[in-house]
XYZ file of C-alpha atoms in Angstrom:
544
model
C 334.750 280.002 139.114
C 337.462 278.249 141.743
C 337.428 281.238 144.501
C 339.354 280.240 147.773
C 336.881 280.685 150.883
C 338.643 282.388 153.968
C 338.775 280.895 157.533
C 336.084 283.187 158.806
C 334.414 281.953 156.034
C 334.569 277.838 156.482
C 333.581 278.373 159.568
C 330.071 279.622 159.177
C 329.773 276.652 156.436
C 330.903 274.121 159.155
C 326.941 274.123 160.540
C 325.856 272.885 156.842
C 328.000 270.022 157.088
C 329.358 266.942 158.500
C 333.283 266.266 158.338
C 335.107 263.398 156.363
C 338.358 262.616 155.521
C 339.649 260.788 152.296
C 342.644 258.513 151.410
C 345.314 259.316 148.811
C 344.078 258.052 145.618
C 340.257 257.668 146.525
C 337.139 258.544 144.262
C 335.241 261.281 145.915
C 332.623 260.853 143.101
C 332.162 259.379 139.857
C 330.794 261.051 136.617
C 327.241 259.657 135.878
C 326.309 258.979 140.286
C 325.424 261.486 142.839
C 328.133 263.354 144.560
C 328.051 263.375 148.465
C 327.464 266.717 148.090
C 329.518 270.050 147.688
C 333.160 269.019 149.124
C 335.184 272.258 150.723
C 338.739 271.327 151.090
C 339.746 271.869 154.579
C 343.632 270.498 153.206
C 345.045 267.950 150.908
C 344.320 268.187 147.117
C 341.600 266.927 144.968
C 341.703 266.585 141.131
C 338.672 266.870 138.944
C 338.678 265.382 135.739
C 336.781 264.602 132.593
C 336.486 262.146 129.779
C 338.128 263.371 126.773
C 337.487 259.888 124.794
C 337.846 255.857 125.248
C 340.024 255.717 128.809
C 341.215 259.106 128.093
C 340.832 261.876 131.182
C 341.443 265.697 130.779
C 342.078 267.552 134.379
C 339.511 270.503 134.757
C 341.235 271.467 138.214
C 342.501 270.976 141.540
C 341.321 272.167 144.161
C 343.242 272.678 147.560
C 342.332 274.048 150.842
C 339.741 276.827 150.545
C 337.915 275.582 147.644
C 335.332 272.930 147.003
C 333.942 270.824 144.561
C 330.427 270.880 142.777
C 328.899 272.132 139.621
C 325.073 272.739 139.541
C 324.234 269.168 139.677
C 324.882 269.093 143.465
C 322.087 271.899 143.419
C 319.419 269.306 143.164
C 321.081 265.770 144.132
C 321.568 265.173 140.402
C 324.495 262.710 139.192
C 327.920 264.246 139.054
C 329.169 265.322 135.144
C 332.948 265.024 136.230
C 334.900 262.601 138.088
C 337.025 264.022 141.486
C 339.849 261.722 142.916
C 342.303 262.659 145.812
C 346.093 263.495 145.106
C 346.675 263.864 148.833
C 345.102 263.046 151.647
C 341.946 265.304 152.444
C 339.964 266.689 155.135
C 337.184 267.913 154.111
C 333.523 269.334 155.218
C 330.686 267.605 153.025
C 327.454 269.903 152.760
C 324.719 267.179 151.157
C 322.099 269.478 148.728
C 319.401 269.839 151.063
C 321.421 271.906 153.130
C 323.799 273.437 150.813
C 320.194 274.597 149.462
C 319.683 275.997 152.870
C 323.341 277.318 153.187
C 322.531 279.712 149.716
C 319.773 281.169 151.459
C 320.600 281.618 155.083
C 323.943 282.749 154.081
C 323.479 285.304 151.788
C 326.609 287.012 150.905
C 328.730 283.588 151.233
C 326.077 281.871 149.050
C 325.573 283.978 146.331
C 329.971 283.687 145.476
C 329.272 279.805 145.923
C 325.996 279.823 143.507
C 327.938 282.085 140.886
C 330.981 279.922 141.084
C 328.677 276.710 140.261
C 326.906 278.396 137.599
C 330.158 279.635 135.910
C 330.921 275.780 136.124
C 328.704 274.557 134.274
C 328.753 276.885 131.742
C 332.485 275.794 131.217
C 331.366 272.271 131.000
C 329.445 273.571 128.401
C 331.812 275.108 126.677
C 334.290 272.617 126.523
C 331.693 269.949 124.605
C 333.110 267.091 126.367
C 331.292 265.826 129.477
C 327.885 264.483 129.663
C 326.584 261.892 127.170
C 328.089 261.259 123.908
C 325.894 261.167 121.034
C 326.901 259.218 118.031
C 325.284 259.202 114.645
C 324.806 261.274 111.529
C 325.320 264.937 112.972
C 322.146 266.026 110.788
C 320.064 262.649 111.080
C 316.705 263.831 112.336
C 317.184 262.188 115.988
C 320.765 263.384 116.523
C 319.265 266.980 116.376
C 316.540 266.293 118.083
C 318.501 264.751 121.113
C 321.072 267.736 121.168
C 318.369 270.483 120.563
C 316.509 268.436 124.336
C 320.255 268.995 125.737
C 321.171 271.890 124.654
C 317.658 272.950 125.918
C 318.204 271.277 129.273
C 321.819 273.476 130.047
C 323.743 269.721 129.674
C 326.591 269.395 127.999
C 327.058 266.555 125.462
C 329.009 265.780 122.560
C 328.090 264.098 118.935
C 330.829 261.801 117.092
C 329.984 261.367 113.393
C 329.281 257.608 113.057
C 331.132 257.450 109.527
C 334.288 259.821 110.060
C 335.154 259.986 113.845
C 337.547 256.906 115.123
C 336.288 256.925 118.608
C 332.758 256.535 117.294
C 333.351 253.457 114.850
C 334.956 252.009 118.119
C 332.579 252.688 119.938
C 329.880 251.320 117.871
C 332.191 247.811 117.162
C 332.609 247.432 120.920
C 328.854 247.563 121.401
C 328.163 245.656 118.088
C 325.677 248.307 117.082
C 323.785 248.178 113.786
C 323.343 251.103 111.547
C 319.930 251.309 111.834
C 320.010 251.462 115.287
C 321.605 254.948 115.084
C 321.819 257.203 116.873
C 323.339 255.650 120.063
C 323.971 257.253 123.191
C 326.459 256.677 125.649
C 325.319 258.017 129.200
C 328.237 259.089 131.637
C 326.992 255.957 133.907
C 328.011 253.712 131.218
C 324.498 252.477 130.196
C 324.195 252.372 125.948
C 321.213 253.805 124.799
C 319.236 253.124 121.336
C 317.775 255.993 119.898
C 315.988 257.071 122.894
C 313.496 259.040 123.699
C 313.731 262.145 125.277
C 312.658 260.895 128.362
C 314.238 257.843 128.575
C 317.256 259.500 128.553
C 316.715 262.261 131.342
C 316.024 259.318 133.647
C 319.413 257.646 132.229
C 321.011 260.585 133.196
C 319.295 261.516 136.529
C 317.268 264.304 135.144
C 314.049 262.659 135.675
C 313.436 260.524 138.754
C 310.797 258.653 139.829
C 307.967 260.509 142.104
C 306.454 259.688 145.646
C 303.387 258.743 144.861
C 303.006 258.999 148.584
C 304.076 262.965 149.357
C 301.134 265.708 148.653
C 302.748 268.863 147.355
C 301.192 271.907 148.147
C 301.236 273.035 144.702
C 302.050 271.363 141.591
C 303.118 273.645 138.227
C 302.092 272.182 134.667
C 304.520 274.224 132.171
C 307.856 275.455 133.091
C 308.087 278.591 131.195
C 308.571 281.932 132.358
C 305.256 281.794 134.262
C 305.433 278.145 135.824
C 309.163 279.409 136.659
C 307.896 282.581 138.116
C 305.120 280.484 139.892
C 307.839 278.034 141.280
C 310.376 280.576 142.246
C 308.147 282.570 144.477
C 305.917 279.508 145.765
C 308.561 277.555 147.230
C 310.620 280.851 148.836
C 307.430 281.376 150.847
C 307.165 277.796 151.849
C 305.440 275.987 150.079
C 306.469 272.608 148.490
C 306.036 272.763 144.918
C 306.965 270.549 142.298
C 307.380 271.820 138.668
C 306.697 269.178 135.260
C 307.355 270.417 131.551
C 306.529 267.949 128.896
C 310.014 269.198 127.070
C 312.730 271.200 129.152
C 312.507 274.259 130.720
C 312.229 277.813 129.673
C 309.074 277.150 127.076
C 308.834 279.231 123.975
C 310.644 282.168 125.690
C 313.931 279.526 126.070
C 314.021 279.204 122.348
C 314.604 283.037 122.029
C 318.095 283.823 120.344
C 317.489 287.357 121.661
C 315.373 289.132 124.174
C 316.121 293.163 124.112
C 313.134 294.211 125.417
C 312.690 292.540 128.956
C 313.224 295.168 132.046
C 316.725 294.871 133.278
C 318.807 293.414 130.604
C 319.738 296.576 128.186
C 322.302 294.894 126.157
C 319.955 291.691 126.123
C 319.985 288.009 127.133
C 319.175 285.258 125.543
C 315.917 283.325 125.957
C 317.730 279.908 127.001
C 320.053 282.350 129.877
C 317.350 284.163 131.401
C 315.632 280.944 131.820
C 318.402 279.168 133.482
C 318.485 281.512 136.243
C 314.544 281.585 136.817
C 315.230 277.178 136.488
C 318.421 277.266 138.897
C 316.621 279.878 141.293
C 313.813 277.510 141.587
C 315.637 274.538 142.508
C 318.134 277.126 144.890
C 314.671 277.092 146.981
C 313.900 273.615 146.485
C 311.537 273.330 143.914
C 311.306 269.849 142.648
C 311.583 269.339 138.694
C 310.179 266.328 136.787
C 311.533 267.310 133.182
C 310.292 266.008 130.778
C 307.297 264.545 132.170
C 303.361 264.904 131.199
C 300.478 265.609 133.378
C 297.380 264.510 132.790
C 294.558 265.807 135.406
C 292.863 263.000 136.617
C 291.008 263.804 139.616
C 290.767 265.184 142.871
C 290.302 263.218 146.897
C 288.328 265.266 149.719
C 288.909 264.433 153.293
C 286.848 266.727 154.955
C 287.664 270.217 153.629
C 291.073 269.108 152.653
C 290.812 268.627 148.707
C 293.826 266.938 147.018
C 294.536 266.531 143.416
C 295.285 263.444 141.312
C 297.904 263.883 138.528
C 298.975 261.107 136.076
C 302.471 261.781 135.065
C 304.967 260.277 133.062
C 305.364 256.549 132.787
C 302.154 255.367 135.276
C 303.294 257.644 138.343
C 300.546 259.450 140.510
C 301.424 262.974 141.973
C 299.401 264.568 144.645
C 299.005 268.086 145.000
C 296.595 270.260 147.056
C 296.546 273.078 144.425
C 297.288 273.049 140.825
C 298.771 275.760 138.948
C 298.721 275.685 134.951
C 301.263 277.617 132.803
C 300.974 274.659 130.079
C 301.705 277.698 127.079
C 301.635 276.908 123.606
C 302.020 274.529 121.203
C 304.264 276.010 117.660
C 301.614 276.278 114.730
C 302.142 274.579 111.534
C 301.663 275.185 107.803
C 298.943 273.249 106.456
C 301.185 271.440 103.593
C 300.778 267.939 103.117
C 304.036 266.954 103.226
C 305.472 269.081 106.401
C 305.811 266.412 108.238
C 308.831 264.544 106.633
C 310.840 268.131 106.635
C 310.431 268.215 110.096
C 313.153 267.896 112.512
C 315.985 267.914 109.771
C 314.705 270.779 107.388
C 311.771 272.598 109.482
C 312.838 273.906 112.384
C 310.767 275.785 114.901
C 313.236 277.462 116.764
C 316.736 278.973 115.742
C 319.488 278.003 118.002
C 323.139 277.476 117.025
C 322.539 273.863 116.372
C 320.372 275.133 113.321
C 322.855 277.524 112.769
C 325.715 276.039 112.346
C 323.341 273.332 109.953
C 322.636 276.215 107.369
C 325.610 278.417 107.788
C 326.025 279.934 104.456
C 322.985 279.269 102.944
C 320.028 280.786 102.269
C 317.097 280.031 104.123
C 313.413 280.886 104.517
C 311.585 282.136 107.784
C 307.677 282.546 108.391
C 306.857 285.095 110.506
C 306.027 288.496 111.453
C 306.317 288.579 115.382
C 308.816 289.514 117.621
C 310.245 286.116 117.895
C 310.332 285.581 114.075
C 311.913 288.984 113.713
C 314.862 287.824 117.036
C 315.202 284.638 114.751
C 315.869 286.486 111.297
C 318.342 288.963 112.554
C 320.425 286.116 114.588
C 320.268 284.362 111.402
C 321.348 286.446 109.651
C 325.161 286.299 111.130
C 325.251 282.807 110.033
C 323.497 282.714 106.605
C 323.933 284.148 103.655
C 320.710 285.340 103.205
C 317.293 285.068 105.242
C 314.080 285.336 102.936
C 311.116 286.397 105.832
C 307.720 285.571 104.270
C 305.211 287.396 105.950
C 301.305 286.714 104.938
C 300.137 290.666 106.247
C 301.081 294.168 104.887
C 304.326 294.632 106.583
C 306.113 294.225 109.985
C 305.132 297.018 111.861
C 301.875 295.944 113.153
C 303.124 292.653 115.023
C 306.873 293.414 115.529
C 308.538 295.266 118.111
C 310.005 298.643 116.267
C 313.140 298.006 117.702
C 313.187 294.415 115.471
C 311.349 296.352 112.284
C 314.851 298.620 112.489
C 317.100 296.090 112.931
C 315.908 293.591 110.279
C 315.621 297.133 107.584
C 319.720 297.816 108.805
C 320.440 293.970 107.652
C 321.366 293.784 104.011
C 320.969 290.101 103.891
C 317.559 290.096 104.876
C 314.884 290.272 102.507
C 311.148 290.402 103.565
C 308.493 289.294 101.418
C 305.084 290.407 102.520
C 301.541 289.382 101.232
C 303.076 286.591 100.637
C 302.725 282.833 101.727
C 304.410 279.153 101.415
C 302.617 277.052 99.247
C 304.789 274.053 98.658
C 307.844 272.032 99.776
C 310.153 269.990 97.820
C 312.721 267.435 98.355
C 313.204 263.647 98.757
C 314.022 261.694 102.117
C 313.305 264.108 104.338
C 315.913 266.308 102.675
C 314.182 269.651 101.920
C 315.038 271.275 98.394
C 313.171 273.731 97.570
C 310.386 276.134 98.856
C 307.579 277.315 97.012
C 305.256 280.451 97.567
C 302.957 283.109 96.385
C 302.544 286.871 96.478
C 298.832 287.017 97.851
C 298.156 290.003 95.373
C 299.102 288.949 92.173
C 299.407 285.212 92.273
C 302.468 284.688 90.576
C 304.630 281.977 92.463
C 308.193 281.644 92.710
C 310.555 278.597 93.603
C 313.629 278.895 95.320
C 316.578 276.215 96.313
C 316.123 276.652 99.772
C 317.394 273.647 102.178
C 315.972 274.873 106.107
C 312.793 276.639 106.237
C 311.913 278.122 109.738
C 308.423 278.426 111.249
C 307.797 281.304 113.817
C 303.675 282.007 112.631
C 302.238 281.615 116.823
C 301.184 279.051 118.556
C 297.628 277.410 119.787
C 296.902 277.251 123.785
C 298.090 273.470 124.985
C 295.833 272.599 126.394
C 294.158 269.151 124.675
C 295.218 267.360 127.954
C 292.208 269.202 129.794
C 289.680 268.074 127.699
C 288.225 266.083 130.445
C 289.335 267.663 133.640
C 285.857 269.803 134.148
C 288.793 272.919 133.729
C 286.564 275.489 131.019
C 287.776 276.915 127.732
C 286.971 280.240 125.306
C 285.949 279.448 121.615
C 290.272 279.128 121.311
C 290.963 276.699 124.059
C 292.486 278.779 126.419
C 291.429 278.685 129.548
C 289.260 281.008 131.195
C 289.426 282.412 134.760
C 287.963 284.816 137.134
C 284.409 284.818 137.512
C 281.892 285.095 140.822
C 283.645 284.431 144.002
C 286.592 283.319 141.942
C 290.036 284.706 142.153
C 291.267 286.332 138.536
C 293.399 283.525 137.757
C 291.549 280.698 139.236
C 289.778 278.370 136.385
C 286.219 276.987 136.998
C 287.683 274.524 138.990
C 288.525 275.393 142.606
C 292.314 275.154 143.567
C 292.884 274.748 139.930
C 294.685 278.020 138.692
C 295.800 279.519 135.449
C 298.815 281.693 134.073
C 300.911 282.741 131.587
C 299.787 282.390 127.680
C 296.995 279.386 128.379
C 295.131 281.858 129.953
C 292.457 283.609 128.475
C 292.547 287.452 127.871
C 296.615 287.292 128.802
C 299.225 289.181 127.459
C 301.606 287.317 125.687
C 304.799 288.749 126.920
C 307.522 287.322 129.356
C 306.754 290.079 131.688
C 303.358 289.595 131.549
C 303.825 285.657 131.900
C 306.334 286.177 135.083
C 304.347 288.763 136.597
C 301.022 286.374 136.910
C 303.549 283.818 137.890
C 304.141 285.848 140.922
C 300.580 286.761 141.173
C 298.929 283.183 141.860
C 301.075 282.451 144.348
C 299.047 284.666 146.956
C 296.109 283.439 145.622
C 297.473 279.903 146.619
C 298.026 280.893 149.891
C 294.496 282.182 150.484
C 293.231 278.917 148.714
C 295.447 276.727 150.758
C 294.405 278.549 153.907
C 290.698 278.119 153.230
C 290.652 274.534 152.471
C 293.080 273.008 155.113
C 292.182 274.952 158.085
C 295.627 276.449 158.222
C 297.417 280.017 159.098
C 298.959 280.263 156.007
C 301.702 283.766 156.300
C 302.140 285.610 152.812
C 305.723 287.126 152.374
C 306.063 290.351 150.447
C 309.322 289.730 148.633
């Protein structure tokens, strides 16, 4: 995490960098605005802190000569999470992101110990619950869990103060003379109070989201930043092209919400969905990917100069991207029961996804979970260590036929895990959004059982996202996903030229990571070719 960099090697970093020097007592950065960059000490001693409360600072480390500052937020030019403040006077080399970017690539050895000591950092930041934006509220009011579940999502840290028993939040809340019903309030790390904010509102607070050129044309632009629009990223921009990547929630799609992936090549002892797609998300932005999280796109239309064609996106709040190509790896949206009242168990009782934020909400209890895939089956057995029992409803005749063997094994080995099949949820019960109860029937016989059940998970598949295209001319199958390949089309190219398709949108795909990263990897020749044909240019394919 703090290694100390040799002679030999500070001096092949010098190149990367411009030198500075800093007074005793100076701020080198400031938690909540962009660092200069990644600081190596040359000598003197800085000290890097956090906020532990109101005016209260806890010292992460200090770092002497050898060693240099920087989490992953210098990665991308994001604002720093911790504050860094000279004890003695420092000279110091400053590499700004664009070409520490370019120091992790052309110095390979050097910059993999430098990317795995900024990764390890943030995952202490992580651990340690106290940087980043400070949540206050009712920890299982609807919008505090929907906030920390977009965080905890997004790889930032964050902490929640309960509104009615935590000092530091009832001062917090007199000092900004917040009412109750204004709650949840967050405090970003640049000071600025937020009301119960949307999720994007409050990636631009904290520099997650900033605004886009409307004047720069991308050479590829990637709708959906799951394990295909990763994939798609990842090898785009290490061949050269300048790519930009939107998600209409946080990375990693439905793959990220994975407790447990066993079953992806590499990884025998597993990894969980969120990690494996925090390397493909840090990768991407190692080669200089641009991510506009959360964000939507909205195809509008397309400009031809000549036989230069470039696309029109609407995105977020009234911003215009241009892209020459358009790749789509939009996924899938979570399916829902058809019960009338769903809606008001959503977000505090429904969940869709079982991370420890849900876990540590029904520890103890017993809960119900829909499902017979393999991510309802990853979700029942992590469960499973936190509840005291899992009821998994299943509508078909058993497991077997939709769930990876490995799962059927594991969930048969669990003793509290009972699965119900033929069976289905009729009916939810509770009052203010508070679920109670959970009703459903054995499909054979009819009979129907209640049961005090207080969280109810839904893992029954998901429908291709793809509303959005309704009117971008893009075609759909009789399901709405899309559909590529065709006459003098490439496999994965929709009906409209430079517009391509991966991942689970796509028509006829295979609905596995693999399968989703492999196509990922796939387009991007067919880019090139595309690219190539329209502009006129020699466009050079790499092999990696």
């Amino acid at each position: 995490m703090f290694p100390v960099l040799a002679s030999q090697d500070i001096d092949r970093l010098r190149r990367f960098g411009e030198s500075k020097a800093y007074g005793l007592g100076e701020r080198v950065f400031r938690a909540g605005e962009v660092a200069p960059g990644l600081i190596v000490v040359l000598s003197g001693k800085v000290e890097v802190t956090q906020g532990r409360g109101l005016d209260q600072r806890e010292t992460i480390v200090v770092h002497e000569a050898g060693q240099f500052t920087g989490e992953l937020a210098q990665l991308s030019a994001r604002p720093s999470l911790v504050d860094a403040e000279v004890l003695d006077a420092v000279e110091a080399v400053v590499i700004p992101s664009n070409r520490l970017r370019d120091l992790l690539v052309q110095e390979a050895d050097l910059g993999e110990r430098i990317m795995r000591a900024l990764i390890l950092r943030r995952v202490g930041l992580l651990e340690s619950n106290i940087s980043g934006p400070v949540i206050i509220g009712r920890p299982d009011h609807a919008d505090v869990l929907r906030l920390q579940g977009f965080l905890a999502r997004s790889a930032q840290p964050y902490r929640v103060l309960d509104c009615a028993s935590d000092p530091c939040a009832k001062t917090l809340i007199d000092r900004f003379d917040v009412d109750e019903h204004h709650l949840p309030i967050v405090l970003c790390p640049n000071g600025k109070l937020l009301r119960n904010p949307g999720e994007n509102e409050l990636a631009r607070c904290l520099g997650l989201l900033r605004p886009i050129d409307a004047t720069k044309v991308y050479d590829v632009a990637i709708v959906g930043a799951g394990p295909a629009g990763l994939a798609a990223a990842v090898y785009a921009a290490s061949e050269g092209l300048s790519a930009i990547a939107l998600d209409c929630r946080a990375f990693g799609g439905q793959a990220g919400a994975s407790s447990r992936i066993e079953n992806y090549l590499g990884f025998p002892t597993g990894i969980s969905g969120l990690a494996l797609m925090a390397r493909a998300y840090n990768q991407a932005q190692k080669f200089g990917v641009e991510m506009a999280i959360p964000d939507e796109a909205t195809l509008l239309g397309e400009r031809t100069e000549g036989t230069s064609r470039r696309y029109l996106m609407n995105v977020g709040d009234g911003e215009t991207l241009q892209a020459r190509a358009i790749v789509v790896a939009s996924g899938a949206r979570y399916r829902r029961l058809e019960l009338a009242n769903l809606a008001q168990f959503e977000g505090t009782s429904v969940h869709y996804w079982a991370s420890p934020i849900e876990a540590r909400l029904c520890g103890g209890q017993e809960v119900a979970l829909v499902g017979a895939g393999n991510s309802a089956g990853q979700a029942a057995v992590y469960l499973a260590s936190h509840v005291r029992k899992v009821w998994l409803i299943a509508r078909g005749e058993g497991l077997e036929a939709s769930m990876s063997r490995y799962l059927v094994e594991r969930i048969e080995a669990q003793p509290n895990i009972e699965v119900l099949t033929r069976t289905e949820v009729t009916a939810l019960e509770g009052r203010e959004g508070d679920l109670e109860r959970v009703r459903w029937r054995d499909r054979d016989s009819g009979k129907e059982r209640t049961h005090p059940i207080r969280h109810l998970f839904l893992f029954i598949g998901a429908d291709p996202n793809t509303d959005w295209l309704a009117e971008c001319d893009v075609a759909l199958d009789s399901k709405g996903f899309i559909r590529t390949g065709g006459e003098q089309r490439h496999q994965l190219e929709t009906s409209r030229a430079g517009v391509f398709a991966i991942g689970d949108v796509r028509s006829g795909s295979v609905k596995r990571v693999a399968a989703a990263v492999g196509e990922g990897a796939q387009v991007v020749a067919a880019l090139h070719a595309y690219l190539a044909r329209t502009s006129g240019d020699v466009a050079a394919i790499g092999g990696g």
